[in-house]
Short mmCIF file of N, CA and C and ligand atoms in Angstrom, two decimals:
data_model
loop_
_atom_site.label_atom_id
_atom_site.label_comp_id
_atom_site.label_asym_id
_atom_site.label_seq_id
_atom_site.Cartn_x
_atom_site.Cartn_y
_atom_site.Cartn_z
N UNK A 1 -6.80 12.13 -16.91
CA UNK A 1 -7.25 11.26 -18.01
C UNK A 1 -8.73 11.51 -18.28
N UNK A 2 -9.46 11.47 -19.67
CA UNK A 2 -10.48 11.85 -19.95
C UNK A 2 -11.33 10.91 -19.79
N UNK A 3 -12.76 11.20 -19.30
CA UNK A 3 -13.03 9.93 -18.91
C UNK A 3 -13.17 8.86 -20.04
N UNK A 4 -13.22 9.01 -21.73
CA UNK A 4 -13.71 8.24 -22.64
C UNK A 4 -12.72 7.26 -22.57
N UNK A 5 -11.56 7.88 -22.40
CA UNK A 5 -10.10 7.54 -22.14
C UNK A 5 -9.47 6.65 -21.18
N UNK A 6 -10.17 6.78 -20.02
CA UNK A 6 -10.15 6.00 -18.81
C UNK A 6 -11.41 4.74 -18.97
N UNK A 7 -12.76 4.71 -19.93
CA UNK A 7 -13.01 3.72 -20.48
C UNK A 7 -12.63 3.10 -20.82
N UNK A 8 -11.49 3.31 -22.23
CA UNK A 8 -11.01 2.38 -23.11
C UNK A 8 -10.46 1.44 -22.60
N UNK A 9 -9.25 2.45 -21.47
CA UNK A 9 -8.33 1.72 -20.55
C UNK A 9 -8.56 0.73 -20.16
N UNK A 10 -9.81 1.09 -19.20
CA UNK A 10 -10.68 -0.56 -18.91
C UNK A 10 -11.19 -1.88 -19.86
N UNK A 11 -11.39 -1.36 -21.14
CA UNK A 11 -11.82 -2.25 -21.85
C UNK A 11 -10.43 -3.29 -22.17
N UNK A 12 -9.78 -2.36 -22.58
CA UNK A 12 -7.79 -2.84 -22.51
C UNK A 12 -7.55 -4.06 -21.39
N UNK A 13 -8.10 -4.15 -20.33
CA UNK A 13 -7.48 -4.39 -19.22
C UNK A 13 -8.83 -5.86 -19.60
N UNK A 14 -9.61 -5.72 -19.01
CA UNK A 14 -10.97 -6.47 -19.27
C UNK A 14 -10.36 -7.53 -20.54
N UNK A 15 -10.10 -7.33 -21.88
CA UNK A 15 -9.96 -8.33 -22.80
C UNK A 15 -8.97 -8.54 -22.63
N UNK A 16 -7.27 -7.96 -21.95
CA UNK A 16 -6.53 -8.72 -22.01
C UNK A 16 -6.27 -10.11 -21.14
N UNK A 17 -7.29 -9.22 -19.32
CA UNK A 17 -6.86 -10.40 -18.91
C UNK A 17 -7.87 -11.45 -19.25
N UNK A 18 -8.80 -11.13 -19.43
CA UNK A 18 -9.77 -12.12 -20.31
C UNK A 18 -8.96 -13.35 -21.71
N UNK A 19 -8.00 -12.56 -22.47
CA UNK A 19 -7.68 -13.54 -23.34
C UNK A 19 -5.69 -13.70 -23.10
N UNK A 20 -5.98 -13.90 -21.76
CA UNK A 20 -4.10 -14.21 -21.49
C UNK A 20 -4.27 -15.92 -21.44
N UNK A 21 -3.05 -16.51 -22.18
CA UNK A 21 -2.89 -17.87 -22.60
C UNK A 21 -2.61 -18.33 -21.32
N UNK A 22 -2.44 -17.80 -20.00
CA UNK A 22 -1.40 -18.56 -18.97
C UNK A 22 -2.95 -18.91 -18.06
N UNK A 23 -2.62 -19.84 -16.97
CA UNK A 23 -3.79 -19.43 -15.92
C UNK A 23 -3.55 -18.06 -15.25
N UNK A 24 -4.65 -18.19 -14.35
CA UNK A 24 -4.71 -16.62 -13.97
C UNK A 24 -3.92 -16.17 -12.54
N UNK A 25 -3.39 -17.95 -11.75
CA UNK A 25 -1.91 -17.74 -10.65
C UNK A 25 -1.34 -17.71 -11.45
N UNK A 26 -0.86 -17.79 -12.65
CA UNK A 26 0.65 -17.24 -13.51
C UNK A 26 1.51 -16.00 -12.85
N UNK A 27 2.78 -16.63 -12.32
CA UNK A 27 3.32 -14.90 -11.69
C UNK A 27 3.65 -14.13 -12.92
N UNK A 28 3.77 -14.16 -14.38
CA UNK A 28 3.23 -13.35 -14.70
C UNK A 28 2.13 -12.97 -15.36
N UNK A 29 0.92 -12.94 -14.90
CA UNK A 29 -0.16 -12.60 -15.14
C UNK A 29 -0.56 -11.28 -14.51
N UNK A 30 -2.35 -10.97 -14.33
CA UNK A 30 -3.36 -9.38 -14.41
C UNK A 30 -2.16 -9.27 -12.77
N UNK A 31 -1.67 -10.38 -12.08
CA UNK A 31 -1.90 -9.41 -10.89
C UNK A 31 -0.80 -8.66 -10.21
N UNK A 32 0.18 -8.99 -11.56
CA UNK A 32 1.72 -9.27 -11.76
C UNK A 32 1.73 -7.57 -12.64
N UNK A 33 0.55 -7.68 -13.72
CA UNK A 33 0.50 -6.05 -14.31
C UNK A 33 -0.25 -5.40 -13.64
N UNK A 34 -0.78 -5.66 -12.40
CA UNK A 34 -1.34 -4.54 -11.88
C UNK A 34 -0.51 -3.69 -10.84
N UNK A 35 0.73 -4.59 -10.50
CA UNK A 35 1.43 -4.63 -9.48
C UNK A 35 2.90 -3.69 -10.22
N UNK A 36 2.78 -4.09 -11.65
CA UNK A 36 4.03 -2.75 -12.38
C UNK A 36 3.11 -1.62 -12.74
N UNK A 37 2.26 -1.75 -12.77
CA UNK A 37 1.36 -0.28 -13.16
C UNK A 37 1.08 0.57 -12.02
N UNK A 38 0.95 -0.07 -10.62
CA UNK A 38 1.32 0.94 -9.27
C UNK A 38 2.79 0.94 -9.20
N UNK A 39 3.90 0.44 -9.57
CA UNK A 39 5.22 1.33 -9.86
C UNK A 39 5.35 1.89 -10.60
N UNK A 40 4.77 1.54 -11.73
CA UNK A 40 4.73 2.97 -12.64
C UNK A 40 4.39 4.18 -12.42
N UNK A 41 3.74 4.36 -11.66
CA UNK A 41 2.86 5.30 -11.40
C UNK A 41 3.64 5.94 -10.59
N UNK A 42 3.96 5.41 -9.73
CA UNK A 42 4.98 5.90 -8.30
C UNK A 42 6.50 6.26 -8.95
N UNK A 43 6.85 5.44 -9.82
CA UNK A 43 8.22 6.25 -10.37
C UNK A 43 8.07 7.10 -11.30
N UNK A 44 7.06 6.94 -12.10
CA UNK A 44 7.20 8.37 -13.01
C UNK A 44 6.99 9.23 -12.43
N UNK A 45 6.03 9.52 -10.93
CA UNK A 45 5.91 10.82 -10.13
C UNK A 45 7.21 11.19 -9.62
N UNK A 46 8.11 10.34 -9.79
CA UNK A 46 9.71 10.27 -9.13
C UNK A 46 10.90 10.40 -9.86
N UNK A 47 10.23 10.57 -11.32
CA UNK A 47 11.45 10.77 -12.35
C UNK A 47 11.05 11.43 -13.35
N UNK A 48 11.66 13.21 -13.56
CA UNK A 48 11.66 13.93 -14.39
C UNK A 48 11.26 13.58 -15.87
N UNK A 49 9.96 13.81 -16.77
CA UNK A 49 10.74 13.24 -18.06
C UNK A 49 9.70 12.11 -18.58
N UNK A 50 9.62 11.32 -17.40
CA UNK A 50 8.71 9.97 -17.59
C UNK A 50 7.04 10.21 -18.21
N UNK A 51 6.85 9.65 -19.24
CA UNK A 51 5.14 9.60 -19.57
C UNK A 51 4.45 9.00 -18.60
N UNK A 52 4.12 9.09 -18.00
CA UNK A 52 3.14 7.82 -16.62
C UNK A 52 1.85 7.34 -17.64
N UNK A 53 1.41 7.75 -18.95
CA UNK A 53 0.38 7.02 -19.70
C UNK A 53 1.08 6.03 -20.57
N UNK A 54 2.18 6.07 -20.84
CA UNK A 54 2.99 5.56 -21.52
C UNK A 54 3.79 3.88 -20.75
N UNK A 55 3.81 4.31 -19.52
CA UNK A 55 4.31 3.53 -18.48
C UNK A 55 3.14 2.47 -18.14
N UNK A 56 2.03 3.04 -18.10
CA UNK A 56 1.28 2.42 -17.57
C UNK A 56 0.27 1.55 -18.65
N UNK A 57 0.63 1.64 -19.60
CA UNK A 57 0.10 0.84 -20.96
C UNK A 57 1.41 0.11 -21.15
N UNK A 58 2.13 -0.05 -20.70
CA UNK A 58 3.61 -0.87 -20.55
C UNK A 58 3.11 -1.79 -20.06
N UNK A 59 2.62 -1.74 -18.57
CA UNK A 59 2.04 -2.50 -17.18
C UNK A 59 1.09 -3.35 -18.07
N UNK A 60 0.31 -3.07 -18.92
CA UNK A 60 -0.54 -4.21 -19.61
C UNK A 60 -0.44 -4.72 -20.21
N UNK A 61 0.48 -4.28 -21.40
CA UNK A 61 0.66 -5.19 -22.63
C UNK A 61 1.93 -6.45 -22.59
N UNK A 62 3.10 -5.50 -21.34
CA UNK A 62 4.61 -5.85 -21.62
C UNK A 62 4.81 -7.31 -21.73
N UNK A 63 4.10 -8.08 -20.48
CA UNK A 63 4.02 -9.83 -21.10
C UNK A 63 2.49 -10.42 -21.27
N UNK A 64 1.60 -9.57 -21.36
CA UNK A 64 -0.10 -10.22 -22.13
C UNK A 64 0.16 -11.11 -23.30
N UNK A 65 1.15 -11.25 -23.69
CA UNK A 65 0.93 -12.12 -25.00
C UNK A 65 2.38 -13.34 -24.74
N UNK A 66 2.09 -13.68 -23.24
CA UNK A 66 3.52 -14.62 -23.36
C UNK A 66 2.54 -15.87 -23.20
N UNK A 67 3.40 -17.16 -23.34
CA UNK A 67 3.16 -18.69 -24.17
C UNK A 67 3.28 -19.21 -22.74
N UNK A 68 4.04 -19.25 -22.11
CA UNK A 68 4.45 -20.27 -20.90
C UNK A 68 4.81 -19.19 -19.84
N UNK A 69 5.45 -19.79 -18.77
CA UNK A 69 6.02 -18.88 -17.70
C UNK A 69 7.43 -19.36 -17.65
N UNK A 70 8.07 -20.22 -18.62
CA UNK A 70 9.53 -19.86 -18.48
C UNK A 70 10.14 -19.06 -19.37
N UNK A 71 10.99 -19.44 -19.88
CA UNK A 71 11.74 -18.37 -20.93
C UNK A 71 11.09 -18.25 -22.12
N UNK A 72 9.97 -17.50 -22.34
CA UNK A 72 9.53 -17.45 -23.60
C UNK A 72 10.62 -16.12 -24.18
N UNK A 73 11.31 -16.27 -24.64
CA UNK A 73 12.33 -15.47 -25.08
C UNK A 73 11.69 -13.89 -25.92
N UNK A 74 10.42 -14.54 -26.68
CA UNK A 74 10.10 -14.67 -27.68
C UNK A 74 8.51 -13.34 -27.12
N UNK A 75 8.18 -12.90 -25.99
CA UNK A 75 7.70 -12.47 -25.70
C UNK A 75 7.30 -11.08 -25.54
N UNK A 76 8.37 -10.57 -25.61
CA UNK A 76 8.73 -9.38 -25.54
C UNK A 76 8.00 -8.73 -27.17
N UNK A 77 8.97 -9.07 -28.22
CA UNK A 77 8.44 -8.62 -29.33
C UNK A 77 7.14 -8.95 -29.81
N UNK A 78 6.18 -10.12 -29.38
CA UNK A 78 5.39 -10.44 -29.34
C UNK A 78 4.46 -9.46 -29.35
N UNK A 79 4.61 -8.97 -27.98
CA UNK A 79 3.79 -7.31 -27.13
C UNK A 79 3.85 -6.38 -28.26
N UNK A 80 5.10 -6.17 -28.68
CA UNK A 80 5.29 -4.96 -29.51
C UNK A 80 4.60 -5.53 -31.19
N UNK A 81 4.50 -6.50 -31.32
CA UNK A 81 3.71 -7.04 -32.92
C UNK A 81 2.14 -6.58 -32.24
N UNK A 82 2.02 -6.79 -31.29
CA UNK A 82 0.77 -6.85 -30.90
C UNK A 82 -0.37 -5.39 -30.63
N UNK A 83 0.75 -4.45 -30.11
CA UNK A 83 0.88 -3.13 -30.16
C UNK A 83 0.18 -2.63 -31.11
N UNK A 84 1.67 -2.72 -32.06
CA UNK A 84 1.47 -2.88 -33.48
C UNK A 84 -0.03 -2.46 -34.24
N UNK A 85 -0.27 -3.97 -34.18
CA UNK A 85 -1.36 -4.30 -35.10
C UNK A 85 -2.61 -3.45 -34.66
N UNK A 86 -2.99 -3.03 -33.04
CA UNK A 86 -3.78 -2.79 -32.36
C UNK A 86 -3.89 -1.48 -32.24
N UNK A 87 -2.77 -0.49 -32.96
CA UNK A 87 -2.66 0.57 -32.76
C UNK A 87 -3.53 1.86 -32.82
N UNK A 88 -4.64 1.36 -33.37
CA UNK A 88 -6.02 2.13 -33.75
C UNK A 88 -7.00 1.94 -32.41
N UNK A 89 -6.74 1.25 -32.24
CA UNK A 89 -7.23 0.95 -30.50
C UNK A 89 -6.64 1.38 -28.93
N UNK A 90 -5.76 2.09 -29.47
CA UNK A 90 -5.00 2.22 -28.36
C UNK A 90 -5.05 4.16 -28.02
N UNK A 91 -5.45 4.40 -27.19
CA UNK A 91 -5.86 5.46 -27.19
C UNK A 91 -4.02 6.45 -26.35
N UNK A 92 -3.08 6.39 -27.08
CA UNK A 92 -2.32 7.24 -27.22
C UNK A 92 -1.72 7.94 -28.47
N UNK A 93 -0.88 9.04 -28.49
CA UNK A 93 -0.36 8.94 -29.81
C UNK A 93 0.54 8.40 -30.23
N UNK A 94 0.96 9.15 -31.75
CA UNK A 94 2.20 8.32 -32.36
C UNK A 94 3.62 8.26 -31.43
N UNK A 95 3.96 9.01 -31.06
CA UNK A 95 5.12 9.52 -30.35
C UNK A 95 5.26 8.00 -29.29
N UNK A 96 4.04 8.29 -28.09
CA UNK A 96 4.06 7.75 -27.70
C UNK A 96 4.01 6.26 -28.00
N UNK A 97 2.86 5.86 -28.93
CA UNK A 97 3.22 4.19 -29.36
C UNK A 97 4.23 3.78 -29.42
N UNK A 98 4.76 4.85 -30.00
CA UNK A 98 6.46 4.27 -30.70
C UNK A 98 7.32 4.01 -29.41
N UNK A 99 7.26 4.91 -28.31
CA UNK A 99 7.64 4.28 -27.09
C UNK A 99 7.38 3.50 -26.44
N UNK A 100 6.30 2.90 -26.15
CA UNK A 100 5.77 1.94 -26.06
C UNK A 100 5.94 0.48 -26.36
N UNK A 101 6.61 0.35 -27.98
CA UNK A 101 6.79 -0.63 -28.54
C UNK A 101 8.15 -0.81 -28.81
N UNK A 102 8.95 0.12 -28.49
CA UNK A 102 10.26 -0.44 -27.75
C UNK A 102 10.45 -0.96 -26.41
N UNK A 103 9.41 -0.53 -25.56
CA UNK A 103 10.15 -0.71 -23.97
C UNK A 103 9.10 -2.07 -24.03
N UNK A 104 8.12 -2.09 -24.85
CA UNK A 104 7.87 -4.03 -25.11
C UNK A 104 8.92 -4.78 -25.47
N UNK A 105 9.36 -4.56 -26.95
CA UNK A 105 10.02 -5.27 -27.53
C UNK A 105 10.96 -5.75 -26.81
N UNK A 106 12.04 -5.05 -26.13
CA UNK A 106 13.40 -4.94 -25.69
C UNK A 106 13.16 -5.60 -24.19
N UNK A 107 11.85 -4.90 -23.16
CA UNK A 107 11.84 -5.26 -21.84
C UNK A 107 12.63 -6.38 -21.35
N UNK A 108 12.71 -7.42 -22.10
CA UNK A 108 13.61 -8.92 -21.47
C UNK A 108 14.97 -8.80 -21.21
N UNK A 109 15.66 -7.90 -22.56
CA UNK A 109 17.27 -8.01 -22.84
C UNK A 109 17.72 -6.83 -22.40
N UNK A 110 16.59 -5.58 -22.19
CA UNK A 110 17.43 -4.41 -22.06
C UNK A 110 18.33 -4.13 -20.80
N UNK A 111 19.26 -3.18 -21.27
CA UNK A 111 19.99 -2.66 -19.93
C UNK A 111 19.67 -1.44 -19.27
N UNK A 112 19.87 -0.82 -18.51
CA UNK A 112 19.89 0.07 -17.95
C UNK A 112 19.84 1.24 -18.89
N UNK A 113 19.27 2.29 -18.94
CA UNK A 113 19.19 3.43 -19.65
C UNK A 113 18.71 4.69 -19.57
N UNK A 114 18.91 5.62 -19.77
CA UNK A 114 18.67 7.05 -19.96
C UNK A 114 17.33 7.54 -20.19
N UNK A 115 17.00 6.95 -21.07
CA UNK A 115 15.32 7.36 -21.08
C UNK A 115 14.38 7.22 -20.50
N UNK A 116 14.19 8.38 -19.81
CA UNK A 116 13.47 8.51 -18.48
C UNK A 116 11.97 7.60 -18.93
N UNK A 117 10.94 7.26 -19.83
CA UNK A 117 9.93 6.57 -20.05
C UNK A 117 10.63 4.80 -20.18
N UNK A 118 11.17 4.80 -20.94
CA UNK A 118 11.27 3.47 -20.90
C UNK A 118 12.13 3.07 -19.49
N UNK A 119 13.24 4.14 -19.12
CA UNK A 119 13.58 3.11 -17.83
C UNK A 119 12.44 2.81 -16.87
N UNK A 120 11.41 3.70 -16.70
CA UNK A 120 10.24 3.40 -15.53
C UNK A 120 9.83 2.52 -15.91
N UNK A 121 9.38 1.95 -17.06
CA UNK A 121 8.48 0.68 -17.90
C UNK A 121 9.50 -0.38 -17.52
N UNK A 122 10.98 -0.34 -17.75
CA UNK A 122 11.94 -1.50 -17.07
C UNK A 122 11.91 -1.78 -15.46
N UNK A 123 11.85 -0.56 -14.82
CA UNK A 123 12.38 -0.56 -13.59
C UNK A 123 10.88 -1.32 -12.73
N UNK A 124 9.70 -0.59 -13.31
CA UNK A 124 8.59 -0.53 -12.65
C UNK A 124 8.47 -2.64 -12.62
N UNK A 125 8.74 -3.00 -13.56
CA UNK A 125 8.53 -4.19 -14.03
C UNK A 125 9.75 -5.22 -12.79
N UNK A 126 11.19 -4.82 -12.93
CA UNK A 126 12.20 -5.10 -11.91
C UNK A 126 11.92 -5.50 -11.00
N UNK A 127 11.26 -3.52 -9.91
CA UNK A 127 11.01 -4.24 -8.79
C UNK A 127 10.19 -5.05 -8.55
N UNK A 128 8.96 -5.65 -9.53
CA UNK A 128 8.06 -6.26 -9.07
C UNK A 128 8.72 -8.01 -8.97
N UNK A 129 9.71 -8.29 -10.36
CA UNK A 129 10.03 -9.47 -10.22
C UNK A 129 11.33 -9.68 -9.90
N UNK A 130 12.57 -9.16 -9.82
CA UNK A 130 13.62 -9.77 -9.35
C UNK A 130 13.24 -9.82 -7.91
N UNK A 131 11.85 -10.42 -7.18
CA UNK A 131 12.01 -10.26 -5.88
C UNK A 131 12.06 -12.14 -6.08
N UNK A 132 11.46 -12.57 -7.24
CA UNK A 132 11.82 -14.04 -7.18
C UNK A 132 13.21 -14.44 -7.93
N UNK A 133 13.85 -13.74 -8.63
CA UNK A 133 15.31 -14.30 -8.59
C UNK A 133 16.04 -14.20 -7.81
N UNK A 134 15.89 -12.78 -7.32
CA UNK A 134 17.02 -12.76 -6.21
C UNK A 134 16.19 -12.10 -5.01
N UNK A 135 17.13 -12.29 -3.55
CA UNK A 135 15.50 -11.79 -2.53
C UNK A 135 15.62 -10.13 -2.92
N UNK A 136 15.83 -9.42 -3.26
CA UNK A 136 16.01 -7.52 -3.57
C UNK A 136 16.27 -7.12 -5.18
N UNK A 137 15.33 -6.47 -5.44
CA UNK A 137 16.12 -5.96 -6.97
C UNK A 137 17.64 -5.30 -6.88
N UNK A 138 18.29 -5.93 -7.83
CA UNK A 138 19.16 -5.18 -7.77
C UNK A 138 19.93 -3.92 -8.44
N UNK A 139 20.12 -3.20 -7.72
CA UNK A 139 20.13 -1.85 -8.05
C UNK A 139 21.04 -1.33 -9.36
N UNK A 140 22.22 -2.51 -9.79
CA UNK A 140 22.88 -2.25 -10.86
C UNK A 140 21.91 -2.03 -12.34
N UNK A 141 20.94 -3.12 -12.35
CA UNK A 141 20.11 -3.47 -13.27
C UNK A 141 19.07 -2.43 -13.67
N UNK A 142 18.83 -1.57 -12.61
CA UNK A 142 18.01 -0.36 -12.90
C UNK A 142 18.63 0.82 -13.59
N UNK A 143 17.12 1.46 -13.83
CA UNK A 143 17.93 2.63 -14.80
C UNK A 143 17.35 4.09 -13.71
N UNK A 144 16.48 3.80 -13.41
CA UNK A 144 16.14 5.39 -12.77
C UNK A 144 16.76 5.10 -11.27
N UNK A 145 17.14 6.79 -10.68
CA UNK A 145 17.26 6.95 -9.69
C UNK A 145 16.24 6.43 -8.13
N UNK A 146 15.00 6.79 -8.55
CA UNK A 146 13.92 6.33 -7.87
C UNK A 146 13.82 4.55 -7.65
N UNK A 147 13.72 3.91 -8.53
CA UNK A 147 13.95 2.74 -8.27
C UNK A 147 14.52 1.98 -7.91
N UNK A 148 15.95 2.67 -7.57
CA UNK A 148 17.84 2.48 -7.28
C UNK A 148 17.21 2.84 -5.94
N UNK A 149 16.38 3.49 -5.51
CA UNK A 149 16.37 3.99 -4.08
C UNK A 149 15.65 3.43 -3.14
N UNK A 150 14.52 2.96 -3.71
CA UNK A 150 13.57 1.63 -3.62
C UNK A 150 14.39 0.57 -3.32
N UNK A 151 15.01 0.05 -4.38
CA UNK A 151 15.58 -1.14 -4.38
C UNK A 151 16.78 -1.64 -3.02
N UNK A 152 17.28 -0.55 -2.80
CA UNK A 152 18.79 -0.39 -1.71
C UNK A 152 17.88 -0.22 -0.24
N UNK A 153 16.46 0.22 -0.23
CA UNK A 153 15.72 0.25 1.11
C UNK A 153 15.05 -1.39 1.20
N UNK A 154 15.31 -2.12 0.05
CA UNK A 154 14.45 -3.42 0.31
C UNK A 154 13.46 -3.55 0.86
N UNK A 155 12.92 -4.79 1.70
CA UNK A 155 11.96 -5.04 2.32
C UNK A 155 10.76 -5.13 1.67
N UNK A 156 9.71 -5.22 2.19
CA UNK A 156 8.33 -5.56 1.51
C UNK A 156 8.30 -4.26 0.13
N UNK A 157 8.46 -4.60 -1.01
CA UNK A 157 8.28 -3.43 -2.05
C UNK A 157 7.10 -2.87 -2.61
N UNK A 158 5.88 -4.50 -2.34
CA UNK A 158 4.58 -3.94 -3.01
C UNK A 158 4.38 -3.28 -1.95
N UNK A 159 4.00 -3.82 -0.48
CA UNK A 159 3.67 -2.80 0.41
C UNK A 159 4.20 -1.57 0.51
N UNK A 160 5.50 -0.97 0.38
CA UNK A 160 5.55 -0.04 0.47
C UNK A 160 5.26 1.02 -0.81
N UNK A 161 5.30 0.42 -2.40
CA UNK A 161 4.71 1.45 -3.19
C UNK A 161 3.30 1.65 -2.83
N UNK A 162 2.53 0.49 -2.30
CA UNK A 162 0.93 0.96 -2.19
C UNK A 162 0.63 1.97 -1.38
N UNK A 163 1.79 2.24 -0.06
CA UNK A 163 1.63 3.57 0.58
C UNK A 163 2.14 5.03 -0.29
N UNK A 164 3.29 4.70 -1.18
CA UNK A 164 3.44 5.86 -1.44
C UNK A 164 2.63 6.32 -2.81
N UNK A 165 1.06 5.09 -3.31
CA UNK A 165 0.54 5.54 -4.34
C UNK A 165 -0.68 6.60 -3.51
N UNK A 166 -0.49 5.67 -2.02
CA UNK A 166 -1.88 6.46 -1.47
C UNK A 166 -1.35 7.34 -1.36
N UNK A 167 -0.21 8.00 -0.94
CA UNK A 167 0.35 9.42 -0.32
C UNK A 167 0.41 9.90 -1.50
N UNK A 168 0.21 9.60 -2.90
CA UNK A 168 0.50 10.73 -3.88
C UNK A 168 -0.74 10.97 -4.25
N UNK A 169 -1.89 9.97 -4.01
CA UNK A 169 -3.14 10.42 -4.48
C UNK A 169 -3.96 10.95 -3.94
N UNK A 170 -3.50 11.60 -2.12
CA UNK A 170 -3.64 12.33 -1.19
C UNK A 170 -3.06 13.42 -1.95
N UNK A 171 -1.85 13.76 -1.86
CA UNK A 171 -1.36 15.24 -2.63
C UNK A 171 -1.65 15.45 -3.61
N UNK A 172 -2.22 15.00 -4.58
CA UNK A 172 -2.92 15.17 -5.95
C UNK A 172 -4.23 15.42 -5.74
N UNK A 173 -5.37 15.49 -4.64
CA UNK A 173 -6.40 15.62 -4.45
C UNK A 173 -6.65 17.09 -4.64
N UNK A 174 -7.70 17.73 -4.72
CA UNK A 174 -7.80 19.28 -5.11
C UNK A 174 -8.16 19.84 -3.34
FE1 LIG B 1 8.29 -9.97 -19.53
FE1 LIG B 2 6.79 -8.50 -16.35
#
């Protein structure tokens, strides 16, 4: 990422959690997207196909614009109006926005699917919260392989992606 690029990012991150309607223990709130943006990261290195910039601008926007913490139904497309409007600000391209503002829109209702970018933006999001509906994500509900594999090893999930972000940012070192 370039660094002007890895600025913006921050600025992204800085005003959203700065202007999120919920308090800031909201489970879903910054610490709730910081926590799908290290699965993102870790499954797109794990699934052929996947944008990991694409995924990981998922991790910020996907519920930044929700009303309450129960069923805001209404949230999802919210992200993607929000997208939207912001799109001059958002330092990806067209291609990508447009992905982007489906795996917002849809994130609540969608099912399982094929497309290697948006399933990571679903899945990455999964394991972080079906650990409060049910105690394990469950593996039907996912779409990538990687996360199906995650999910069936259970046990502590943030802890164990935070090892395998360090072990990839060990092998990615020059
Ligand atoms: Fe959501
Ligand atoms: Fe979420």
């Amino acid at each position: 990422m370039a660094h002007n690029t890895a600025v913006r990012w921050k600025d992204w991150w800085l005003k959203l959690e700065a202007e999120f309607a919920l308090p800031s223990w909201s489970c879903h709130g910054p610490e709730h997207w910081r926590s799908v943006e290290r699965n993102a990261i870790v499954l797109s290195s794990l699934t052929p196909g996947a944008d990991v910039e694409v995924a990981r601008a998922f991790a910020l926007f996907h519920d930044s614009q929700r009303l309450d913490d129960g069923w805001d139904d209404e949230h999802g497309p919210r992200a993607a109006r929000f997208v939207e409007t912001h799109r001059d600000e958002i330092p990806l391209n067209d291609a990508q926005v447009a992905v982007l503002v489906r795996a917002c829109e849809e994130h609540t209702r969608g099912a399982p699917l094929d497309d290697p970018t948006i399933g990571v933006c679903w899945d990455a999001d999964r394991l972080d919260f079906d650990r409060f509906r049910h105690n394990k994500p469950r593996p039907e509900y996912l779409s990538t392989e990687a996360a199906r594999r995650i999910a069936r090893e259970g046990g502590d999930i943030r802890a164990r992606i935070r090892r395998m972000l360090l072990e990839l940012n060990r092998s990615e070192a020059p």
